[in-house]
C-alpha positions as semicolon CSV with decimal commas, in nm:
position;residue;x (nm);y (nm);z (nm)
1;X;1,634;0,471;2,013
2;X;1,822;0,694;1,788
3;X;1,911;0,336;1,567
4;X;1,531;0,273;1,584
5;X;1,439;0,623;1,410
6;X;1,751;0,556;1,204
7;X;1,638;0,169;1,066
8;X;1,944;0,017;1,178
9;X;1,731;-0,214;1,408
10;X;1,592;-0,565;1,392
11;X;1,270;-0,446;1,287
12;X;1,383;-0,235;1,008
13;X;1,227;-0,433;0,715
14;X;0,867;-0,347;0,842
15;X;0,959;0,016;0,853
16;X;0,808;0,152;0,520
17;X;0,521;-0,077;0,589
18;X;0,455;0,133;0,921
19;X;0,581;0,477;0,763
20;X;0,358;0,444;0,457
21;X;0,000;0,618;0,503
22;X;-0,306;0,398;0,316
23;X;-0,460;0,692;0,259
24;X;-0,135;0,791;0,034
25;X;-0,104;0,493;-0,084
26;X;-0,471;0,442;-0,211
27;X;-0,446;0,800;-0,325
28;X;-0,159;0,733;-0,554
29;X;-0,284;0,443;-0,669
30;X;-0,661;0,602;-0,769
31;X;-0,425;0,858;-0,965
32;X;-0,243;0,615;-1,169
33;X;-0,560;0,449;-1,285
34;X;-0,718;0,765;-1,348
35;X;-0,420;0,865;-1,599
36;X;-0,452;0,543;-1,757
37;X;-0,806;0,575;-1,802
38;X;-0,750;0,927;-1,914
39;X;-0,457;0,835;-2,209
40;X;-0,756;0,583;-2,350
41;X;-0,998;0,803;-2,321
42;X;-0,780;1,034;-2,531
43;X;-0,794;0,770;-2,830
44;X;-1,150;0,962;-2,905
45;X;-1,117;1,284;-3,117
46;X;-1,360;1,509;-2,929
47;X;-1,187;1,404;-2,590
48;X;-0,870;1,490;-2,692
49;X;-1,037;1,825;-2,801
50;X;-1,194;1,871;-2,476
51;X;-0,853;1,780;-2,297
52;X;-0,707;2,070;-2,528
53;X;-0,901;2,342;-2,392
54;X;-0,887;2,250;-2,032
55;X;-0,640;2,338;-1,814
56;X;-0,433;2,000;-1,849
57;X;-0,226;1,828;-1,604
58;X;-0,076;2,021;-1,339
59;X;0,367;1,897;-1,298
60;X;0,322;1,619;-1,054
61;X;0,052;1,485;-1,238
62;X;0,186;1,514;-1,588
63;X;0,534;1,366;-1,458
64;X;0,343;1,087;-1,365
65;X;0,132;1,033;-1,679
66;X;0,478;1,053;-1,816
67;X;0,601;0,763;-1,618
68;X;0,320;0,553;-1,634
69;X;0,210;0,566;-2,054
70;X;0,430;0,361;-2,267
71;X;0,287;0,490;-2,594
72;X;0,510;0,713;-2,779
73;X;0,158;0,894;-2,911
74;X;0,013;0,956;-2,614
75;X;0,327;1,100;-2,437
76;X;0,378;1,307;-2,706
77;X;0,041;1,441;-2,673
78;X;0,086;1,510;-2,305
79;X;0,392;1,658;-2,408
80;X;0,298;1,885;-2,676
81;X;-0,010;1,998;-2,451
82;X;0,153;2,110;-2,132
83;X;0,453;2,318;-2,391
84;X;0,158;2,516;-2,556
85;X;-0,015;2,594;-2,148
86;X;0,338;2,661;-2,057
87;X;0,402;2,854;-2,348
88;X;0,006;3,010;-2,307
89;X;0,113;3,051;-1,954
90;X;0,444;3,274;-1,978
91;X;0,306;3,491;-2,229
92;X;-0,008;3,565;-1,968
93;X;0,293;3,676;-1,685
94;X;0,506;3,859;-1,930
95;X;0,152;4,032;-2,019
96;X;0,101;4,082;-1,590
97;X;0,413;4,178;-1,527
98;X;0,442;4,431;-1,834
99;X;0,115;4,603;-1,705
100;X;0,286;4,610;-1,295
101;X;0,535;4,850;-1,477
102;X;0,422;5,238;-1,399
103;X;0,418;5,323;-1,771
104;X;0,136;5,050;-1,845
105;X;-0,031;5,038;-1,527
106;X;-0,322;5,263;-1,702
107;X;-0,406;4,973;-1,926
108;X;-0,702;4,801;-1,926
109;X;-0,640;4,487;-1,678
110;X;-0,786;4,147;-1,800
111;X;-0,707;3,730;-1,776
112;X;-0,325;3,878;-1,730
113;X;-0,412;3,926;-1,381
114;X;-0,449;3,591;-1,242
115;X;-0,218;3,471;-1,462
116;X;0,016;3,423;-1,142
117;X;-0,238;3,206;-0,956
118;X;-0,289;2,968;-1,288
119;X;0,080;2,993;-1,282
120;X;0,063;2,815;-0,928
121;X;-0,188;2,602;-1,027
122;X;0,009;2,470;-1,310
123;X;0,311;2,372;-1,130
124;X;0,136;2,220;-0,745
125;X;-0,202;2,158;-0,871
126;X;-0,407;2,365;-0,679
127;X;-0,454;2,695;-0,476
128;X;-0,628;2,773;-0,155
């Protein structure tokens, strides 16, 4: 049994085939062609704007838009957008995190203070 779990028996080449979830699979696959149909909609100015001020890709997704654009304009576009969030994004927790300290804690609070759960959202893509 053990060999079974393992793949080491006669049926092991319709193992993945039985492992792999459609759901995944088609879930994947609907995210691939969205990020395709995303890098030509970004061929249009005002979309590219509009991409600019949202909150972009979270990792997995940009690692993947990554993988699947061959243009060297369009990655560099991804590119350049998630630095600036990241960059947007570490000067919103240094900006949290300064006003945790006693000394500032009598500050006015603002954005700063979520700035940990868009953090989150950044890197996994989502928060519950």
């Amino acid at each position: 049994m053990l060999e079974s779990i393992n793949g080491k028996d006669s049926g092991a080449e319709n193992r993945d085939s039985v492992l792999t979830c459609p759901m995944c699979e088609m879930e994947a696959s609907s995210g691939r062609y969205a990020i395709y149909e995303l890098a030509k909609a970004l061929e249009d100015n005002e979309i590219r704007e509009l991409y600019r001020t949202s909150p972009g890709l979270c990792r997995t997704h940009l690692l993947m838009a990554l993988d699947i654009i061959s243009g060297d304009d369009e990655r560099e576009f991804f590119l350049k957008s998630a630095i600036d969030k990241t960059s947007d994004m570490v000067k919103s927790l240094e900006e949290y995190f300064r006003k945790t300290d006693y000394r500032y804690s009598s500050e006015p609070k603002g954005e700063e203070q979520t700035a940990w759960l868009r953090a989150m959202q950044m890197y996994n893509g989502f928060v519950k």
